[in-house]
Amino acid sequence: MFLKVVRHPYEYSSPDALGLLSDLFAEPGSSVGRDQALPIPIDVKEQNDHYEVVAQLPGVSREDLRISIEGRTLTIKGERKGGANGDSAKLIHSEIPTGVFARSLVVPKDVEAGKLEARLTDGILRLTMPKSEQSLPREITIR
Amino acid sequence: MDSPKDRALVVRHVHALARVEDSGGETIAPAVSIYETDEAFLVAADMPGADRGSIRVRADAASLTISAAVSGDGTDGGREHRRLYARQFVLTSGIEHGSTTAEFANGVLTVRLPKTADSRRREIPVRGD
């Protein structure tokens, strides 16, 4: 049946080649079971001065999304609610799973954890993680 | 008598559509859920990142077509690449296609297809003494 959640093969275009991020799906101390949680596919991009994590979260409203960071562990969790037009609507065909989701990532050491920014627009979550000043490449003046 | 299976026949969806004019890029068939109320069918399609201005919803007596360009794609690694969402559904009779409405929220396009007066559920009054 469509409702059964199929686990996503989390594939990155550049998997951990730079040792940037490792995927710790299981969230410590969470009641979210591995088998019940919805998959969240993400892309990770590196720019000169920041990293960007992009996750597709259609149907998730801002109130139902929580992003937290503890140490270097970043956690994205929330719930996708089902239904349309209140309870009077009967679901007659379903390809869209609903329920809770959670995903944790270890952020790279050069990220300034205090400066993370998250934006949810049209079902796309963009997390901007600026690199710390010290880690940015600098030109050394030759005297 | 009113099983979901019977009612689903009213909106049969065509899985692989997706001939969108001037496409040239990758076409993604969005996942959908279909709901039914007494007055209408609601087709909810996951289209995260769809460019609002490019969303098209077309309904006629026979079919419903939804499509949109994915915004922000532009270039990826210097290589231009476009992606489109597109999917088509076959409509059977009993739908007031001229009164179709749609809204886009949180990356989900919801199309409302009202039922014709004839196809709505009616209560039949029982007379007696």
mmCIF file of C-alpha atoms in Angstrom:
data_model
loop_
_atom_site.group_PDB
_atom_site.id
_atom_site.type_symbol
_atom_site.label_atom_id
_atom_site.label_comp_id
_atom_site.label_asym_id
_atom_site.label_seq_id
_atom_site.Cartn_x
_atom_site.Cartn_y
_atom_site.Cartn_z
ATOM 1 C CA MET A 1 0.000 0.000 0.000
ATOM 2 C CA PHE A 2 0.999 3.564 -0.574
ATOM 3 C CA LEU A 3 0.762 4.466 3.047
ATOM 4 C CA LYS A 4 3.658 2.299 4.006
ATOM 5 C CA VAL A 5 6.712 4.415 4.566
ATOM 6 C CA VAL A 6 9.564 3.448 2.373
ATOM 7 C CA ARG A 7 12.960 4.342 3.667
ATOM 8 C CA HIS A 8 14.912 6.660 1.478
ATOM 9 C CA PRO A 9 18.399 5.749 0.466
ATOM 10 C CA TYR A 10 20.098 8.879 1.715
ATOM 11 C CA GLU A 11 22.372 9.714 -1.084
ATOM 12 C CA TYR A 12 24.473 12.789 -1.263
ATOM 13 C CA SER A 13 26.151 13.988 -4.365
ATOM 14 C CA SER A 14 29.356 14.222 -2.367
ATOM 15 C CA PRO A 15 29.022 11.775 0.469
ATOM 16 C CA ASP A 16 31.184 12.730 3.353
ATOM 17 C CA ALA A 17 34.161 12.965 1.084
ATOM 18 C CA LEU A 18 35.388 15.941 3.034
ATOM 19 C CA GLY A 19 34.317 14.530 6.358
ATOM 20 C CA LEU A 20 31.854 17.348 6.677
ATOM 21 C CA LEU A 21 28.745 15.692 7.823
ATOM 22 C CA SER A 22 27.876 12.332 9.068
ATOM 23 C CA ASP A 23 24.385 11.062 9.252
ATOM 24 C CA LEU A 24 23.094 9.991 12.608
ATOM 25 C CA PHE A 25 19.536 9.215 11.880
ATOM 26 C CA ALA A 26 18.666 7.848 15.257
ATOM 27 C CA GLU A 27 18.049 10.657 17.610
ATOM 28 C CA PRO A 28 19.251 10.021 21.153
ATOM 29 C CA GLY A 29 16.482 9.855 23.698
ATOM 30 C CA SER A 30 13.759 10.265 21.166
ATOM 31 C CA SER A 31 10.528 8.367 21.114
ATOM 32 C CA VAL A 32 10.547 8.526 17.344
ATOM 33 C CA GLY A 33 11.042 4.996 16.213
ATOM 34 C CA ARG A 34 13.179 4.251 13.244
ATOM 35 C CA ASP A 35 10.399 2.535 11.420
ATOM 36 C CA GLN A 36 7.737 5.132 12.010
ATOM 37 C CA ALA A 37 9.626 8.263 11.138
ATOM 38 C CA LEU A 38 9.191 9.748 7.699
ATOM 39 C CA PRO A 39 12.283 10.053 5.573
ATOM 40 C CA ILE A 40 13.676 13.535 5.018
ATOM 41 C CA PRO A 41 15.892 13.718 1.976
ATOM 42 C CA ILE A 42 18.482 16.473 2.284
ATOM 43 C CA ASP A 43 21.140 18.117 0.156
ATOM 44 C CA VAL A 44 24.245 19.660 1.662
ATOM 45 C CA LYS A 45 26.160 22.343 -0.203
ATOM 46 C CA GLU A 46 29.391 24.064 0.713
ATOM 47 C CA GLN A 47 30.056 27.668 -0.225
ATOM 48 C CA ASN A 48 33.110 29.769 0.537
ATOM 49 C CA ASP A 49 31.762 31.168 3.767
ATOM 50 C CA HIS A 50 28.936 28.846 4.726
ATOM 51 C CA TYR A 51 27.286 25.474 4.380
ATOM 52 C CA GLU A 52 23.703 25.083 3.296
ATOM 53 C CA VAL A 53 21.416 22.190 4.174
ATOM 54 C CA VAL A 54 18.334 21.935 1.993
ATOM 55 C CA ALA A 55 15.477 19.627 2.964
ATOM 56 C CA GLN A 56 12.194 19.032 1.200
ATOM 57 C CA LEU A 57 9.367 19.289 3.695
ATOM 58 C CA PRO A 58 6.160 19.789 1.717
ATOM 59 C CA GLY A 59 2.990 20.051 3.770
ATOM 60 C CA VAL A 60 4.861 20.944 6.951
ATOM 61 C CA SER A 61 3.970 24.269 8.522
ATOM 62 C CA ARG A 62 6.419 26.363 10.493
ATOM 63 C CA GLU A 63 4.612 25.656 13.744
ATOM 64 C CA ASP A 64 5.124 21.933 13.267
ATOM 65 C CA LEU A 65 8.861 22.140 12.695
ATOM 66 C CA ARG A 66 11.593 22.249 15.348
ATOM 67 C CA ILE A 67 15.267 22.761 14.679
ATOM 68 C CA SER A 68 17.752 22.564 17.501
ATOM 69 C CA ILE A 69 21.473 22.272 17.985
ATOM 70 C CA GLU A 70 23.207 20.704 20.934
ATOM 71 C CA GLY A 71 26.949 20.652 20.816
ATOM 72 C CA ARG A 72 27.552 19.868 17.176
ATOM 73 C CA THR A 73 24.427 17.756 16.715
ATOM 74 C CA LEU A 74 21.774 19.491 14.679
ATOM 75 C CA THR A 75 18.287 18.005 14.831
ATOM 76 C CA ILE A 76 15.408 18.645 12.454
ATOM 77 C CA LYS A 77 12.145 17.247 13.705
ATOM 78 C CA GLY A 78 8.480 17.795 13.220
ATOM 79 C CA GLU A 79 5.242 16.445 12.000
ATOM 80 C CA ARG A 80 3.442 16.338 8.719
ATOM 81 C CA LYS A 81 -0.263 16.422 9.372
ATOM 82 C CA GLY A 82 -2.702 14.770 7.043
ATOM 83 C CA GLY A 83 -6.198 15.680 6.093
ATOM 84 C CA ALA A 84 -7.850 18.349 4.043
ATOM 85 C CA ASN A 85 -10.885 20.496 4.702
ATOM 86 C CA GLY A 86 -11.180 19.279 8.221
ATOM 87 C CA ASP A 87 -12.417 15.914 9.266
ATOM 88 C CA SER A 88 -15.213 15.698 6.763
ATOM 89 C CA ALA A 89 -12.774 14.842 3.988
ATOM 90 C CA LYS A 90 -12.316 11.162 3.320
ATOM 91 C CA LEU A 91 -8.956 9.980 2.063
ATOM 92 C CA ILE A 92 -9.585 7.948 -1.081
ATOM 93 C CA HIS A 93 -6.103 7.725 -2.552
ATOM 94 C CA SER A 94 -2.820 8.212 -0.748
ATOM 95 C CA GLU A 95 0.751 8.475 -1.936
ATOM 96 C CA ILE A 96 1.778 11.036 0.643
ATOM 97 C CA PRO A 97 2.806 9.659 4.015
ATOM 98 C CA THR A 98 2.039 11.708 7.091
ATOM 99 C CA GLY A 99 3.359 11.564 10.625
ATOM 100 C CA VAL A 100 6.434 12.529 12.579
ATOM 101 C CA PHE A 101 9.951 12.854 11.264
ATOM 102 C CA ALA A 102 13.337 13.484 12.805
ATOM 103 C CA ARG A 103 16.838 13.668 11.485
ATOM 104 C CA SER A 104 20.116 14.567 13.086
ATOM 105 C CA LEU A 105 23.342 15.726 11.515
ATOM 106 C CA VAL A 106 26.750 16.416 12.929
ATOM 107 C CA VAL A 107 27.751 19.863 11.780
ATOM 108 C CA PRO A 108 31.337 20.513 10.704
ATOM 109 C CA LYS A 109 33.780 21.906 13.285
ATOM 110 C CA ASP A 110 34.233 25.172 11.446
ATOM 111 C CA VAL A 111 30.557 26.127 11.766
ATOM 112 C CA GLU A 112 29.567 28.926 14.106
ATOM 113 C CA ALA A 113 26.763 27.154 15.894
ATOM 114 C CA GLY A 114 25.329 30.366 17.277
ATOM 115 C CA LYS A 115 24.717 31.790 13.833
ATOM 116 C CA LEU A 116 22.572 29.143 12.201
ATOM 117 C CA GLU A 117 19.643 30.447 10.232
ATOM 118 C CA ALA A 118 16.637 28.493 9.023
ATOM 119 C CA ARG A 119 14.010 29.462 6.500
ATOM 120 C CA LEU A 120 10.990 27.454 5.383
ATOM 121 C CA THR A 121 9.552 28.529 2.037
ATOM 122 C CA ASP A 122 7.055 26.643 -0.115
ATOM 123 C CA GLY A 123 7.929 23.329 1.449
ATOM 124 C CA ILE A 124 11.701 23.762 1.257
ATOM 125 C CA LEU A 125 13.782 24.193 4.397
ATOM 126 C CA ARG A 126 17.076 26.034 3.971
ATOM 127 C CA LEU A 127 19.524 25.984 6.842
ATOM 128 C CA THR A 128 22.448 28.345 6.514
ATOM 129 C CA MET A 129 25.474 27.534 8.646
ATOM 130 C CA PRO A 130 28.149 30.241 8.497
ATOM 131 C CA LYS A 131 31.770 29.214 8.850
ATOM 132 C CA SER A 132 33.717 30.783 11.682
ATOM 133 C CA GLU A 133 36.043 33.693 10.935
ATOM 134 C CA GLN A 134 39.137 31.698 11.785
ATOM 135 C CA SER A 135 38.313 28.987 9.328
ATOM 136 C CA LEU A 136 37.864 31.274 6.342
ATOM 137 C CA PRO A 137 40.756 31.425 3.923
ATOM 138 C CA ARG A 138 42.784 34.617 4.200
ATOM 139 C CA GLU A 139 45.236 36.294 1.966
ATOM 140 C CA ILE A 140 48.587 36.794 3.654
ATOM 141 C CA THR A 141 50.247 40.016 2.674
ATOM 142 C CA ILE A 142 53.873 39.592 1.697
ATOM 143 C CA ARG A 143 56.058 42.387 2.853
ATOM 144 C CA MET B 1 -22.241 0.612 -0.976
ATOM 145 C CA ASP B 2 -20.216 3.760 -0.553
ATOM 146 C CA SER B 3 -16.829 2.149 -0.309
ATOM 147 C CA PRO B 4 -13.718 4.237 -1.025
ATOM 148 C CA LYS B 5 -12.905 1.875 -3.843
ATOM 149 C CA ASP B 6 -16.095 2.674 -5.714
ATOM 150 C CA ARG B 7 -15.723 6.371 -5.220
ATOM 151 C CA ALA B 8 -12.084 6.415 -6.302
ATOM 152 C CA LEU B 9 -13.257 5.469 -9.732
ATOM 153 C CA VAL B 10 -14.550 8.962 -10.193
ATOM 154 C CA VAL B 11 -11.053 10.354 -10.275
ATOM 155 C CA ARG B 12 -8.764 7.898 -11.930
ATOM 156 C CA HIS B 13 -5.290 9.244 -12.211
ATOM 157 C CA VAL B 14 -2.919 8.721 -15.034
ATOM 158 C CA HIS B 15 0.436 7.901 -13.608
ATOM 159 C CA ALA B 16 2.939 8.897 -16.112
ATOM 160 C CA LEU B 17 1.932 11.975 -17.851
ATOM 161 C CA ALA B 18 4.038 14.405 -18.465
ATOM 162 C CA ARG B 19 4.451 15.952 -21.680
ATOM 163 C CA VAL B 20 4.839 19.535 -20.861
ATOM 164 C CA GLU B 21 5.371 21.933 -23.681
ATOM 165 C CA ASP B 22 8.823 23.479 -23.949
ATOM 166 C CA SER B 23 10.060 21.211 -21.231
ATOM 167 C CA GLY B 24 13.532 20.086 -22.158
ATOM 168 C CA GLY B 25 14.308 19.339 -18.543
ATOM 169 C CA GLU B 26 13.531 16.627 -16.080
ATOM 170 C CA THR B 27 9.851 16.059 -15.307
ATOM 171 C CA ILE B 28 8.796 14.891 -11.881
ATOM 172 C CA ALA B 29 5.376 13.353 -11.246
ATOM 173 C CA PRO B 30 4.396 14.783 -7.860
ATOM 174 C CA ALA B 31 3.017 12.420 -5.219
ATOM 175 C CA VAL B 32 -0.663 13.046 -4.575
ATOM 176 C CA SER B 33 -3.345 12.277 -2.066
ATOM 177 C CA ILE B 34 -6.986 12.540 -3.044
ATOM 178 C CA TYR B 35 -9.738 13.391 -0.599
ATOM 179 C CA GLU B 36 -13.472 13.386 -0.986
ATOM 180 C CA THR B 37 -16.066 15.468 0.777
ATOM 181 C CA ASP B 38 -19.793 15.611 0.166
ATOM 182 C CA GLU B 39 -19.300 18.535 -2.194
ATOM 183 C CA ALA B 40 -15.968 18.008 -3.902
ATOM 184 C CA PHE B 41 -12.836 16.045 -4.608
ATOM 185 C CA LEU B 42 -9.557 17.511 -3.389
ATOM 186 C CA VAL B 43 -6.306 16.607 -5.097
ATOM 187 C CA ALA B 44 -3.260 17.488 -2.966
ATOM 188 C CA ALA B 45 0.079 17.314 -4.768
ATOM 189 C CA ASP B 46 3.537 17.660 -3.212
ATOM 190 C CA MET B 47 5.354 20.338 -5.187
ATOM 191 C CA PRO B 48 8.038 21.695 -2.870
ATOM 192 C CA GLY B 49 9.943 24.610 -4.300
ATOM 193 C CA ALA B 50 7.485 25.163 -7.132
ATOM 194 C CA ASP B 51 7.711 28.609 -8.660
ATOM 195 C CA ARG B 52 4.321 30.143 -7.826
ATOM 196 C CA GLY B 53 4.070 32.095 -11.034
ATOM 197 C CA SER B 54 4.554 28.994 -13.138
ATOM 198 C CA ILE B 55 1.854 26.847 -11.551
ATOM 199 C CA ARG B 56 -0.752 25.764 -14.091
ATOM 200 C CA VAL B 57 -3.971 23.955 -13.339
ATOM 201 C CA ARG B 58 -6.124 22.970 -16.288
ATOM 202 C CA ALA B 59 -9.377 21.097 -16.033
ATOM 203 C CA ASP B 60 -11.766 20.090 -18.772
ATOM 204 C CA ALA B 61 -14.520 17.536 -18.973
ATOM 205 C CA ALA B 62 -12.056 14.693 -19.394
ATOM 206 C CA SER B 63 -8.916 15.554 -17.498
ATOM 207 C CA LEU B 64 -7.100 17.597 -14.906
ATOM 208 C CA THR B 65 -3.517 18.629 -15.555
ATOM 209 C CA ILE B 66 -1.228 20.249 -13.016
ATOM 210 C CA SER B 67 2.249 21.544 -13.696
ATOM 211 C CA ALA B 68 4.867 23.924 -12.329
ATOM 212 C CA ALA B 69 8.520 24.767 -12.756
ATOM 213 C CA VAL B 70 10.826 24.151 -9.823
ATOM 214 C CA SER B 71 12.236 27.482 -8.748
ATOM 215 C CA GLY B 72 15.769 28.224 -7.780
ATOM 216 C CA ASP B 73 17.181 25.510 -9.943
ATOM 217 C CA GLY B 74 18.742 27.827 -12.438
ATOM 218 C CA THR B 75 22.240 26.569 -12.524
ATOM 219 C CA ASP B 76 23.755 23.734 -10.622
ATOM 220 C CA GLY B 77 27.479 23.551 -10.783
ATOM 221 C CA GLY B 78 27.458 25.910 -13.732
ATOM 222 C CA ARG B 79 25.242 23.571 -15.694
ATOM 223 C CA GLU B 80 21.791 24.852 -16.480
ATOM 224 C CA HIS B 81 19.109 22.433 -15.553
ATOM 225 C CA ARG B 82 15.382 22.731 -15.338
ATOM 226 C CA ARG B 83 12.942 20.562 -13.511
ATOM 227 C CA LEU B 84 9.186 20.526 -13.858
ATOM 228 C CA TYR B 85 6.401 19.023 -11.878
ATOM 229 C CA ALA B 86 3.622 17.611 -14.039
ATOM 230 C CA ARG B 87 0.855 15.108 -13.686
ATOM 231 C CA GLN B 88 -2.469 14.430 -15.295
ATOM 232 C CA PHE B 89 -5.664 12.839 -14.024
ATOM 233 C CA VAL B 90 -8.598 11.392 -15.868
ATOM 234 C CA LEU B 91 -11.923 12.807 -14.716
ATOM 235 C CA THR B 92 -15.105 10.892 -15.104
ATOM 236 C CA SER B 93 -18.509 12.501 -15.170
ATOM 237 C CA GLY B 94 -19.971 14.156 -12.128
ATOM 238 C CA ILE B 95 -17.389 16.918 -11.782
ATOM 239 C CA GLU B 96 -18.125 20.584 -12.279
ATOM 240 C CA HIS B 97 -14.791 21.219 -13.966
ATOM 241 C CA GLY B 98 -15.594 24.835 -14.764
ATOM 242 C CA SER B 99 -15.633 25.655 -11.060
ATOM 243 C CA THR B 100 -12.234 24.161 -10.256
ATOM 244 C CA THR B 101 -10.166 26.155 -7.776
ATOM 245 C CA ALA B 102 -6.627 25.701 -6.519
ATOM 246 C CA GLU B 103 -4.320 26.963 -3.820
ATOM 247 C CA PHE B 104 -0.626 26.536 -3.086
ATOM 248 C CA ALA B 105 0.557 26.435 0.519
ATOM 249 C CA ASN B 106 3.634 24.961 2.211
ATOM 250 C CA GLY B 107 4.747 23.447 -1.077
ATOM 251 C CA VAL B 108 1.490 21.572 -1.588
ATOM 252 C CA LEU B 109 -0.879 22.363 -4.458
ATOM 253 C CA THR B 110 -4.486 21.577 -3.566
ATOM 254 C CA VAL B 111 -7.023 21.472 -6.399
ATOM 255 C CA ARG B 112 -10.705 21.450 -5.552
ATOM 256 C CA LEU B 113 -12.989 19.776 -8.059
ATOM 257 C CA PRO B 114 -16.614 20.411 -7.096
ATOM 258 C CA LYS B 115 -19.130 17.668 -7.713
ATOM 259 C CA THR B 116 -22.111 18.382 -9.924
ATOM 260 C CA ALA B 117 -25.411 18.703 -8.120
ATOM 261 C CA ASP B 118 -26.428 15.345 -9.546
ATOM 262 C CA SER B 119 -23.432 13.521 -8.176
ATOM 263 C CA ARG B 120 -23.625 14.847 -4.627
ATOM 264 C CA ARG B 121 -24.905 12.659 -1.913
ATOM 265 C CA ARG B 122 -28.501 13.424 -1.105
ATOM 266 C CA GLU B 123 -30.613 12.402 1.765
ATOM 267 C CA ILE B 124 -33.839 10.838 0.625
ATOM 268 C CA PRO B 125 -36.665 11.713 2.954
ATOM 269 C CA VAL B 126 -38.653 8.702 4.006
ATOM 270 C CA ARG B 127 -42.353 9.296 4.038
ATOM 271 C CA GLY B 128 -44.886 7.416 5.925
ATOM 272 C CA ASP B 129 -47.828 7.744 8.111
#
